[in-house]
Coordinates of C-alpha atoms in Angstrom, one line a residue:
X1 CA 18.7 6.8 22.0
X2 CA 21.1 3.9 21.7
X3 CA 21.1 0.0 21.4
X4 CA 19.2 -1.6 24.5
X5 CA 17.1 1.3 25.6
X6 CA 13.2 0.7 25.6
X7 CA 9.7 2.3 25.4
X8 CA 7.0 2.8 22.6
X9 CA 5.4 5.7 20.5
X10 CA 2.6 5.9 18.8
X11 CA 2.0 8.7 15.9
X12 CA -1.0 9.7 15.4
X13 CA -2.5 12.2 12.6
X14 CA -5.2 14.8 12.5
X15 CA -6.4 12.9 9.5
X16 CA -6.0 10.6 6.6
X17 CA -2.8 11.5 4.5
X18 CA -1.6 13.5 7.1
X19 CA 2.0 11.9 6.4
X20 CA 1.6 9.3 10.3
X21 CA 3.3 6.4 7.8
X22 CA 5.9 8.0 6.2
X23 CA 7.3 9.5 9.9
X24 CA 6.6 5.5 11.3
X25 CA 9.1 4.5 8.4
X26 CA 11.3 7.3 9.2
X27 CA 11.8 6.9 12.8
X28 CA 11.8 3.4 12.5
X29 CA 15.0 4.0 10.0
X30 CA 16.2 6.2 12.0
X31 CA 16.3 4.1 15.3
X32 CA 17.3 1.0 13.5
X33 CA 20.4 2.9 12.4
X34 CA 21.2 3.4 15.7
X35 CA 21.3 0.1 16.7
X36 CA 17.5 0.1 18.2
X37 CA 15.6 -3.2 17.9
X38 CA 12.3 -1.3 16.7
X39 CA 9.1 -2.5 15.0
X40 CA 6.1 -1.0 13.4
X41 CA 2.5 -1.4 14.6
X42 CA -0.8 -0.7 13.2
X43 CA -3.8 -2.0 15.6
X44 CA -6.2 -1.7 12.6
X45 CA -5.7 -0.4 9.1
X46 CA -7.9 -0.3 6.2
X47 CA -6.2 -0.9 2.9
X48 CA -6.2 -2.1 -0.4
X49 CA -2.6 -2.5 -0.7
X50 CA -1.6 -5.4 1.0
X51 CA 1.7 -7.9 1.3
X52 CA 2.0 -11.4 2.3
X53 CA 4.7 -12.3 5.2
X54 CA 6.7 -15.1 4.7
X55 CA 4.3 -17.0 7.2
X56 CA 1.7 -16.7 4.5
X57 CA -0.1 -14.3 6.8
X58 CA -1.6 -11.0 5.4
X59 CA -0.9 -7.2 6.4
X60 CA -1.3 -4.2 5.4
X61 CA 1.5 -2.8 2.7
X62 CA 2.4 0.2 4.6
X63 CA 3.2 -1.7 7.8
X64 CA 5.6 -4.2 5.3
X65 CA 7.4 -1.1 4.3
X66 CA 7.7 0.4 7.7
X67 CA 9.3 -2.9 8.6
X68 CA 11.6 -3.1 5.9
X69 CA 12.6 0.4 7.1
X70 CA 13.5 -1.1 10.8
X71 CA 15.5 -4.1 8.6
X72 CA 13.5 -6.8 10.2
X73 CA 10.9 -8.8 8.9
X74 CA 7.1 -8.0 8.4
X75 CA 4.8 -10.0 10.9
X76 CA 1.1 -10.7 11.2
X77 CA 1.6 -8.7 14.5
X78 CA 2.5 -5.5 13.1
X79 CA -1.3 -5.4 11.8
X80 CA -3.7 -7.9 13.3
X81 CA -6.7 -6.5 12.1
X82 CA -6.9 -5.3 8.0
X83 CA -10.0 -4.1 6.3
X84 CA -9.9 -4.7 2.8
X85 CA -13.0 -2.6 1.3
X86 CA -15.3 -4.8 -0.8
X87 CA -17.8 -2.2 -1.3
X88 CA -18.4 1.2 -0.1
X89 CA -19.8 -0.4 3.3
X90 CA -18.6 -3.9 3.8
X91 CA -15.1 -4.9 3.9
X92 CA -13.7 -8.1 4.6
X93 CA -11.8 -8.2 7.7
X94 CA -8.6 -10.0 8.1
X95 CA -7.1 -10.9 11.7
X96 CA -3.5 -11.5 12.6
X97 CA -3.1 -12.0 8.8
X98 CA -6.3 -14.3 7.7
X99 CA -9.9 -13.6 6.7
X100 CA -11.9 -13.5 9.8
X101 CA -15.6 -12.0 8.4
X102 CA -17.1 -9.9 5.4
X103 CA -18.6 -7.1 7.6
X104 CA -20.5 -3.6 6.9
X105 CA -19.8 -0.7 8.9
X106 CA -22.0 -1.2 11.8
X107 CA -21.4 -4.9 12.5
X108 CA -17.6 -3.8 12.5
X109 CA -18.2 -1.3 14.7
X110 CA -20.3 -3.9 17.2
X111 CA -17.6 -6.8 16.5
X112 CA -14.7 -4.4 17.8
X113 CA -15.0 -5.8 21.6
X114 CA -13.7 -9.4 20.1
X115 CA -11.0 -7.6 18.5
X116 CA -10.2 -5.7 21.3
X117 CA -8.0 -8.7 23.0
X118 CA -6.7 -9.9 19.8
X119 CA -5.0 -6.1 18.9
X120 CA -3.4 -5.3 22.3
X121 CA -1.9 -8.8 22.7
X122 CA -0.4 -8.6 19.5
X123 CA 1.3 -5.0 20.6
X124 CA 2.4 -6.5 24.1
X125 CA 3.7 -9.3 22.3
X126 CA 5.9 -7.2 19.9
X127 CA 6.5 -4.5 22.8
X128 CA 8.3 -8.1 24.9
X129 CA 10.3 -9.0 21.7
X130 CA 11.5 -5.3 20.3
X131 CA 13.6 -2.7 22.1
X132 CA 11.3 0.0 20.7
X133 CA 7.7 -0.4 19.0
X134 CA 6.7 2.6 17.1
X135 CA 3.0 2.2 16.5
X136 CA 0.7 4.6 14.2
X137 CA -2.7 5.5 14.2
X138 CA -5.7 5.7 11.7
X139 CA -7.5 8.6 10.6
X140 CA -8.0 10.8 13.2
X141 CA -8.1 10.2 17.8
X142 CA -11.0 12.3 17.9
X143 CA -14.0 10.7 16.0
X144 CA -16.1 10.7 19.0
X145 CA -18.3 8.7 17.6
X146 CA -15.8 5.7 17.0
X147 CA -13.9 6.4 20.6
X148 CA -15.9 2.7 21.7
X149 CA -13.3 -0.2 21.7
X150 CA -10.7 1.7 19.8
X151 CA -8.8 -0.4 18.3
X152 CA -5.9 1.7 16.8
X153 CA -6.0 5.0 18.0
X154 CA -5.8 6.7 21.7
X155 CA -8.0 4.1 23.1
X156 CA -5.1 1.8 22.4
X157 CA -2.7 4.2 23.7
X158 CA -4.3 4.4 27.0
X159 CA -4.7 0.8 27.3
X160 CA -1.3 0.3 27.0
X161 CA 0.5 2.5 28.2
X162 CA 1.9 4.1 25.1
X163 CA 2.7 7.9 25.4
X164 CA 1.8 9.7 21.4
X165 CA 2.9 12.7 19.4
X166 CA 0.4 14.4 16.9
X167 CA 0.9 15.0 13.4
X168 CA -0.9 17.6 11.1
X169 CA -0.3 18.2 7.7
X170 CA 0.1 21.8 7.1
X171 CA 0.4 21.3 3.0
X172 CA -3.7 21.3 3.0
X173 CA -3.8 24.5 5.2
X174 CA -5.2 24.8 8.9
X175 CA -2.7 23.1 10.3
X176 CA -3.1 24.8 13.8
X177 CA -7.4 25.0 13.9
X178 CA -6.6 20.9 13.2
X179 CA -4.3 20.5 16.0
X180 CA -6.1 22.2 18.7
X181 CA -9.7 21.1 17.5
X182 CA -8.4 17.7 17.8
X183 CA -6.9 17.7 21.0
X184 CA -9.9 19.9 22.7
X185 CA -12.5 17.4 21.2
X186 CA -10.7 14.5 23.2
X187 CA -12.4 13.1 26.2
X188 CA -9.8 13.9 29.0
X189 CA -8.8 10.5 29.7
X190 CA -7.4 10.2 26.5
X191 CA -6.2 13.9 26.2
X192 CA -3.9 12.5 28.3
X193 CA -1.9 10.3 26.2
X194 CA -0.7 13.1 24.0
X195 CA 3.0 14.6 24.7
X196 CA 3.8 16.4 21.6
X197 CA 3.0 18.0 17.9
X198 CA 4.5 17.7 15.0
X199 CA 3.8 19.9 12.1
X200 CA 4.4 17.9 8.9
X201 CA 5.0 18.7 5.3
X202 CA 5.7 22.2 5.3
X203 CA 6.7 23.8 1.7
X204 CA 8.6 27.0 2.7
X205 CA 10.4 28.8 5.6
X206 CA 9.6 27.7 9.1
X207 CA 10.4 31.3 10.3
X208 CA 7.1 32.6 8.7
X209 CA 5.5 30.1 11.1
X210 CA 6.6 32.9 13.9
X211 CA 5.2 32.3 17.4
X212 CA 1.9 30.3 16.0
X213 CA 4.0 27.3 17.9
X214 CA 4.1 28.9 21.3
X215 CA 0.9 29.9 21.2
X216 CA -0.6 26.1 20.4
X217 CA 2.0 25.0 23.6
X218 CA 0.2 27.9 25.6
X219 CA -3.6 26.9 24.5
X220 CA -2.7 23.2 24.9
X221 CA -0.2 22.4 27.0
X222 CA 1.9 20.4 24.7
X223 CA 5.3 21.3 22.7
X224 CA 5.9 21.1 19.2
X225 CA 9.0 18.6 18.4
X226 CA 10.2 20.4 15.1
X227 CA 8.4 21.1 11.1
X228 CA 9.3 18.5 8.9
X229 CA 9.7 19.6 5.2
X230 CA 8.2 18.6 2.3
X231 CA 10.0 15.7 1.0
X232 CA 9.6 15.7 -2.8
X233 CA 9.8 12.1 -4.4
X234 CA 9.4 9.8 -1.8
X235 CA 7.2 7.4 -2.2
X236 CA 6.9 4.7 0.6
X237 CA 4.5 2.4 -0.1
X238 CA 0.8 4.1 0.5
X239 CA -2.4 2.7 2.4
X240 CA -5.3 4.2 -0.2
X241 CA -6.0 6.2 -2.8
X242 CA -5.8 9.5 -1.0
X243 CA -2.3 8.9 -1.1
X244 CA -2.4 7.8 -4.9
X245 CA -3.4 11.1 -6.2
X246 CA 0.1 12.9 -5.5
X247 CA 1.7 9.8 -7.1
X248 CA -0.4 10.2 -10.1
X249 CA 1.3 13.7 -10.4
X250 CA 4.7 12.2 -10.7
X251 CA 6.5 12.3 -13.8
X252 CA 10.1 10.9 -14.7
X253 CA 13.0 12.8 -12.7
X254 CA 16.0 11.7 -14.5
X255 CA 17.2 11.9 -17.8
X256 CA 17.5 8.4 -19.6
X257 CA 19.7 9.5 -22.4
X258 CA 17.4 7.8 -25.1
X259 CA 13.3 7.1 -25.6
X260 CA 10.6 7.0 -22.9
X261 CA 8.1 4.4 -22.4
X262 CA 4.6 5.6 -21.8
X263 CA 3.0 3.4 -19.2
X264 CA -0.9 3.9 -19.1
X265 CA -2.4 2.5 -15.7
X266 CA -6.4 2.2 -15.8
X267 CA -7.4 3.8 -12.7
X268 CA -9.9 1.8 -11.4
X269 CA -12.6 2.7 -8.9
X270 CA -11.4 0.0 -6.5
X271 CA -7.8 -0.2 -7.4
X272 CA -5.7 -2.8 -5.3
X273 CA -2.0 -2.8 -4.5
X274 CA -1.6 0.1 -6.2
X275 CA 2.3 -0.3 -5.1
X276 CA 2.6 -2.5 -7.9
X277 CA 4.0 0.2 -10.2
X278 CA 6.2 1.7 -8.0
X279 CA 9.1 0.2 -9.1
X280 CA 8.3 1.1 -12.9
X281 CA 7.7 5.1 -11.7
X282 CA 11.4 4.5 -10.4
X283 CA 12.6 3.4 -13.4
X284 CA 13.9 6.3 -15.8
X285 CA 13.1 6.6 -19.0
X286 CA 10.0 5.2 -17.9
X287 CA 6.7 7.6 -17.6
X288 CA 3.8 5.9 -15.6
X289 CA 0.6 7.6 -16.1
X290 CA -2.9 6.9 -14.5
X291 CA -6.0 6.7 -17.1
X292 CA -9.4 7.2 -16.4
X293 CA -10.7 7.4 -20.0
X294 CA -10.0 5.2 -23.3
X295 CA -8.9 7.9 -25.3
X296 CA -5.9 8.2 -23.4
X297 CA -4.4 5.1 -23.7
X298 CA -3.5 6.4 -27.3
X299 CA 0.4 6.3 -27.5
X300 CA 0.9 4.3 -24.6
X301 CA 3.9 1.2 -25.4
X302 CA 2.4 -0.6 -22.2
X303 CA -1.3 -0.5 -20.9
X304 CA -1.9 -2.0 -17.8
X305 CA -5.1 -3.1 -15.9
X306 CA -4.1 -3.3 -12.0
X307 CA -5.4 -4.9 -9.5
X308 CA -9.0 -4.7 -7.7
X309 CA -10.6 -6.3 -4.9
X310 CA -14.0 -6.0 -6.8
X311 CA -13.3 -7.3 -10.1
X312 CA -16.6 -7.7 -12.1
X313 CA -17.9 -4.6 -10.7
X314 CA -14.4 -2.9 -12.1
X315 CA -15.3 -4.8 -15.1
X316 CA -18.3 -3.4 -15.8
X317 CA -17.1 0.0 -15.1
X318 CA -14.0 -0.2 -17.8
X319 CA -17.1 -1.6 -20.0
X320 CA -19.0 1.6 -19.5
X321 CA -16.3 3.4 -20.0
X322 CA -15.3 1.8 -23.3
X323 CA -11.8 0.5 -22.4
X324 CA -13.0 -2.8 -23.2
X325 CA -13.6 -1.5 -27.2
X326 CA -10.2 0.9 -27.4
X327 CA -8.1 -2.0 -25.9
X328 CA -9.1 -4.6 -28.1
X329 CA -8.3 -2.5 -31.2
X330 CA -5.2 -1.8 -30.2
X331 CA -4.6 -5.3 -29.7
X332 CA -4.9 -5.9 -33.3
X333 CA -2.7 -3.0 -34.5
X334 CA 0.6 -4.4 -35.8
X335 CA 3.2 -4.4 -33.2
X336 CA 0.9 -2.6 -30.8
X337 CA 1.2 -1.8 -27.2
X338 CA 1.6 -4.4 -24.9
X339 CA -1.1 -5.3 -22.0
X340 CA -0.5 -6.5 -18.7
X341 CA -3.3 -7.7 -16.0
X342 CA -2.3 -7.9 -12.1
X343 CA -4.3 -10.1 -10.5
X344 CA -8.0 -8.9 -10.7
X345 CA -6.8 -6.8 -14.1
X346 CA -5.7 -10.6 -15.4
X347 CA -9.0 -12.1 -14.4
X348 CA -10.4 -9.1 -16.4
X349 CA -8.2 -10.0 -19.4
X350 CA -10.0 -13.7 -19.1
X351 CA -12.8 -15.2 -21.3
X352 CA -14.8 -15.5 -18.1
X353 CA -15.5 -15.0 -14.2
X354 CA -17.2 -18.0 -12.3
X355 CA -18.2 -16.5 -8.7
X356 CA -20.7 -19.9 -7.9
X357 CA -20.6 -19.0 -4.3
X358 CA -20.5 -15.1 -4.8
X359 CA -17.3 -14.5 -2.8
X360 CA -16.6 -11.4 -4.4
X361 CA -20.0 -10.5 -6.5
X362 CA -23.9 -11.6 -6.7
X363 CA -23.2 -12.1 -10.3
X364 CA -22.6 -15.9 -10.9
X365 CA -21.1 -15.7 -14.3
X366 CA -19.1 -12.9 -16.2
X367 CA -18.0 -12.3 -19.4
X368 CA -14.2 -11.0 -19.0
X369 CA -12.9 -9.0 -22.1
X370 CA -11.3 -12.2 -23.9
X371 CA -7.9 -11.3 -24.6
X372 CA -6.5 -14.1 -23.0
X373 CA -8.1 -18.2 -22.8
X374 CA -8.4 -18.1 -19.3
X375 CA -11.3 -18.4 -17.0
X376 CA -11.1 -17.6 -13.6
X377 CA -13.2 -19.0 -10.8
X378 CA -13.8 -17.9 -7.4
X379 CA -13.4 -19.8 -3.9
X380 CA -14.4 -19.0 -0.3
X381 CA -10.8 -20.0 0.8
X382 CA -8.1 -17.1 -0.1
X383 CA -4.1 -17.7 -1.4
X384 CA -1.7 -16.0 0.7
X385 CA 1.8 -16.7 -0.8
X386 CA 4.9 -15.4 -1.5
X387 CA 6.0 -17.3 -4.9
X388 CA 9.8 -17.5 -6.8
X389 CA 10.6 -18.7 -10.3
X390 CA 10.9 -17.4 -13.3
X391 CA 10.0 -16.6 -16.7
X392 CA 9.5 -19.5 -19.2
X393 CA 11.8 -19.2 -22.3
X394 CA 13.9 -16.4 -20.8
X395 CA 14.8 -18.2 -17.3
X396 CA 14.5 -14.4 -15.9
X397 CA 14.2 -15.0 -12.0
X398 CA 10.9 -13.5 -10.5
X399 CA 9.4 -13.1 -7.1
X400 CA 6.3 -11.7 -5.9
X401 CA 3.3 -12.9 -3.5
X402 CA -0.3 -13.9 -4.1
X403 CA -3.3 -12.6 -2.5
X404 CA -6.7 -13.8 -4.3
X405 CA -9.6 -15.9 -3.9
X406 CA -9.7 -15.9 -8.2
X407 CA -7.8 -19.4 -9.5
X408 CA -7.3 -18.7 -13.0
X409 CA -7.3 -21.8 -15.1
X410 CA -6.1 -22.1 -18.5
X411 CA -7.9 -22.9 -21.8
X412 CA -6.2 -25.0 -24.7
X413 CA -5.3 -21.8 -27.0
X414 CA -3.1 -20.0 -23.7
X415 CA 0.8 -20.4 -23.0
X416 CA 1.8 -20.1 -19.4
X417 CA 4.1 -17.3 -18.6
X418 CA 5.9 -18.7 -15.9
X419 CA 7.4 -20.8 -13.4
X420 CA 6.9 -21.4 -9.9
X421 CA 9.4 -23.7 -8.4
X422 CA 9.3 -22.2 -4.9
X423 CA 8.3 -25.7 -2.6
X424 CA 5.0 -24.8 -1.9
X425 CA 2.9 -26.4 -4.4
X426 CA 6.0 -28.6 -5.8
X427 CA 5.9 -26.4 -8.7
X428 CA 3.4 -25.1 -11.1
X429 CA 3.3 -23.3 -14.0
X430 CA 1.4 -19.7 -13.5
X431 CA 0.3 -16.3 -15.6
X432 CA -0.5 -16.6 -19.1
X433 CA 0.6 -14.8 -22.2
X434 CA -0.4 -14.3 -26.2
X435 CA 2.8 -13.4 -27.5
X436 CA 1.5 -12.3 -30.6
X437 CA -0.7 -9.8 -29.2
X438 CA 1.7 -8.7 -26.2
X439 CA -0.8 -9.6 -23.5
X440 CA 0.4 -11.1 -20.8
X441 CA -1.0 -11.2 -17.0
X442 CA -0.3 -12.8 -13.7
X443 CA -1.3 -13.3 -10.1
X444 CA 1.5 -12.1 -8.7
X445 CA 2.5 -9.1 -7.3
X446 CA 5.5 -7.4 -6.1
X447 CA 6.7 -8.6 -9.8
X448 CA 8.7 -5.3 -10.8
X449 CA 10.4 -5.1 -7.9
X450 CA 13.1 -7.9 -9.1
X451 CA 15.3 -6.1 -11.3
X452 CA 16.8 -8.5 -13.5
X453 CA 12.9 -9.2 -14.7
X454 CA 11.4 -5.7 -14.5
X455 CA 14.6 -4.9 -16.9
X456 CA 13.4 -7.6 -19.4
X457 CA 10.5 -7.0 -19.4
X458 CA 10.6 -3.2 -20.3
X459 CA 12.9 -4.7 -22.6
X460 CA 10.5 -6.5 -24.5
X461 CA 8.0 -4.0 -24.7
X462 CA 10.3 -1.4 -26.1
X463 CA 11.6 -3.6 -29.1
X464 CA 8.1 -4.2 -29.7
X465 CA 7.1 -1.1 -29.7
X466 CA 10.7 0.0 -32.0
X467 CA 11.9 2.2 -29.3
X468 CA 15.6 2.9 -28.1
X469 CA 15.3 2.5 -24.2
X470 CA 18.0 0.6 -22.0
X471 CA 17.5 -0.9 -19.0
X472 CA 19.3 2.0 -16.2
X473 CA 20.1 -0.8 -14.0
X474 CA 18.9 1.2 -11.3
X475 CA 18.6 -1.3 -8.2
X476 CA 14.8 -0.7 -6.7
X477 CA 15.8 -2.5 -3.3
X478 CA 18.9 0.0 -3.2
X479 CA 16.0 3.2 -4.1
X480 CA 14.0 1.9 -1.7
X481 CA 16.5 2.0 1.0
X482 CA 17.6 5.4 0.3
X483 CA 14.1 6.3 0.6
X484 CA 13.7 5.5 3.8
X485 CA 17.1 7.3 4.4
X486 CA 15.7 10.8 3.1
X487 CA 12.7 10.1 5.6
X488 CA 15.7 9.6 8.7
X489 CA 17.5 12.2 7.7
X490 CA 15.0 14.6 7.6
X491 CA 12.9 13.2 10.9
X492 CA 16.8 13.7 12.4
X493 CA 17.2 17.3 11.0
X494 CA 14.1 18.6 12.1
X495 CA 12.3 17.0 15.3
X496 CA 13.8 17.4 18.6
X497 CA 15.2 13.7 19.3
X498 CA 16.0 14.5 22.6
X499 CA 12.5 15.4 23.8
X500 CA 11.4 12.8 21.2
X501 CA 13.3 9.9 23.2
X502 CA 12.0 11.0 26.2
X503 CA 8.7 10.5 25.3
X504 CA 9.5 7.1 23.3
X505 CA 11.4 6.2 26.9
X506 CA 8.1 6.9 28.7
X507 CA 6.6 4.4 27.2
X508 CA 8.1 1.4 28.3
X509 CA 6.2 -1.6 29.2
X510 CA 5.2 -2.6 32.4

């Protein structure tokens, strides 16, 4: 496939974590570097980690990453409808990148036929503008009892015209029972979209897979395009937690040539942009660990609280938990470990929560652990930004975005952190910091991903804590981009592009 041809894909997966993002990215790379105009697509996702487009709109983090794979830049169209989970049945829904309703399941479900025009305009108007639009599922095609107004899955597909491959993820075993029991639980109509497997994240050799491939075509009709390895150490930005738990495995690959700095992460229950730390796990010399229990944050140089879309009830839970007690000791210990709070983890740090209109929580008023002189208060209206300026006192550049309906004000005995001189609130001062305690926190996220500050920063926290680490100067744009490289390569290596393009040119728009 070369520059100028046309058509559309969409990849969808046998289920959740089956690996449907990680190929977008890759084939998305992979076209892109072949001079393909391509863009992602995700009708509907449901996420926690989010990004904000330089139109201030609001998508889903994984569709931002697929994007960045395709070098072009992310859209409110490659995701007009996000679910951002509030609760474990209401989620507030965002459309073509703004908060539309707080919903539960079923009123979601019934609300779909409003969404319906709003999701296949937004792919016909991407489809018009982009060579190729590579567009991924959710979940699984066949939960029959979701089939109704699909928004994201086959239901699209057939609506549109869009021919779609099949992934499975043979790493959790079944692979084959998954693959067939999906496609024989599909109503015919929509059977009919699918062209193709692909078996994904195979640990081993793909000879022991024998004939087990020609006997799926036989059964079903449909080929398989190639067995993609296991790719160990990639680690494109994630839609949810399910993804989170191989991440909280990883441990630092290269040898810094001097001391590591333990990073503790408190794993919340409704952790948010969870892709904040991928930059530090990038870093070496730098060990990034997940906590779910006080005791071990002993030995940590850096605790951090992340962020949460449900931050009082998170509060309450690090309360239970005792963080709350174990953090503020540390605090007081001489040269201590330093404490950082992303956006809900900084309201946490706060003196209190003010929720008048209870945007985010029935209670009204909330005690926050008081490590900073801040009080945060909620408002119906949400900030979608992406921010620039940098740190007070060290004139270190940052960059990051804001997504929160928390403004954080500041009492007499905080500092600001730092600067915002980016034009779109003629500059302001934002974050706060007790440098004698080494707590700092911020709104922002995305921070770590600027070198020049994430270097700094790490910088600080290991003269504090008397440690010998030196920034690597690793670039995390640069380890992002090879990334997405690996994901090409091996998408290149293994799938067979020329029935692949086939399909991809099947698809082209009427």
């Amino acid at each position: 496939m070369t520059e100028g041809t046309r058509g559309s894909l969409m990849v969808c997966g046998t289920a959740s974590n089956s690996g449907k993002s990680l190929l977008v990215a890759g084939l998305c790379r992979l076209l892109a570097r072949r001079g393909v105009k391509v863009a992602p697509f995700k009708g509907q996702n449901m996420a926690l980690n989010s990004l904000v487009t330089v139109d201030g709109d609001e998508i889903g983090r994984a569709q931002g990453a697929q994007a960045a794979a395709a070098s072009v830049e992310p859209e409110a169209a490659m995701n007009p409808v996000l679910l951002k989970p509030t609760s474990d049945r209401r989620s507030q829904v965002v459309v073509m990148g703004r908060p539309w309703r707080t919903l539960d399941a079923a009123d979601f479900h019934a609300a779909k036929a409003e969404l319906v025009p709003v999701v296949d305009h937004a792919l016909a108007d991407l489809r018009a503008r982009f060579d190729v639009v590579v567009c991924e599922g959710a979940g699984s095609p066949a939960e029959i009892n979701l089939l109704d107004n699909d928004l994201v899955n086959l239901g699209l597909a057939r609506r549109a015209g869009v021919p779609a491959i099949l992934v499975g993820d043979i790493d959790r075993g079944g692979v084959f029972a998954h693959l067939y029991g999906t496609t024989a639980l599909l109503p015919d109509e929509l059977r009919a979209s699918l062209r193709a497997f692909v078996i994904n994240k195979f640990r081993g050799d793909p000879a022991l897979l024998g004939d087990a491939t020609a006997v799926l075509e036989e059964r079903t009709g449909l080929p398989t395009l190639g067995v993609v390895p296991w790719l160990a150490d990639v680690a494109i930005d994630a839609e949810d937690s399910l993804a989170l738990a191989e991440l909280e495995r990883r441990r630092p690959s290269a040898d810094h040539g001097g001391d590591v700095l333990d990073v503790a992460v408190v794993r919340l229950p409704r952790i948010a942009n969870f892709t904040d730390l991928d930059a530090l796990a990038l870093e070496p010399g730098v060990d990034v660990r997940w906590v779910r229990d006080p005791r071990q944050l002993a030995g940590a140089d850096l605790m951090i609280v992340p962020g949460t879309k449900s931050t009082v009830a998170d509060l309450g839970w690090l309360r239970e938990r005792g963080f709350d007690r174990v953090i503020a000791e540390l605090t007081q210990q001489p040269s201590g470990p330093c404490v950082l709070g992303l956006c809900g983890g900084y309201q946490m740090l706060g003196g209190a929560i003010v929720d008048e209109d209870a945007v985010e929580s029935p209670e009204r008023d909330t005690v926050g652990l008081g490590l900073l002189d801040v009080t945060t208060r909620f408002r119906i209206d949400k900030q979608t930004k992406q921010r620039r300026g940098c740190e007070l006192g060290a004139l270190v550049p940052v960059a990051g975005y804001q997504i929160h309906h928390g403004r954080v004000v500041l009492g007499p005995s905080a500092s600001p952190w730092l600067a915002l001189d980016d034009g779109a609130d003629g500059g302001e001062e934002e974050g706060a910091r007790d440098e004698e305690r080494a707590v700092f926190g911020t709104t922002l996220h995305g921070l770590f991903e600027r070198d020049a500050f994430r270097a700094s920063f790490l910088s600080a926290v290991a003269a504090r804590r008397a440690k010998q680490w030196t920034a690597s100067g690793v670039s995390f744009a640069a380890a992002r981009a090879a990334q997405y490289d690996r994901v090409a390569d091996a998408c290149e290596a293994h799938l067979d592009l020329a029935a692949l393009w086939s399909i991809i040119e099947a698809g082209q728009s009427a």
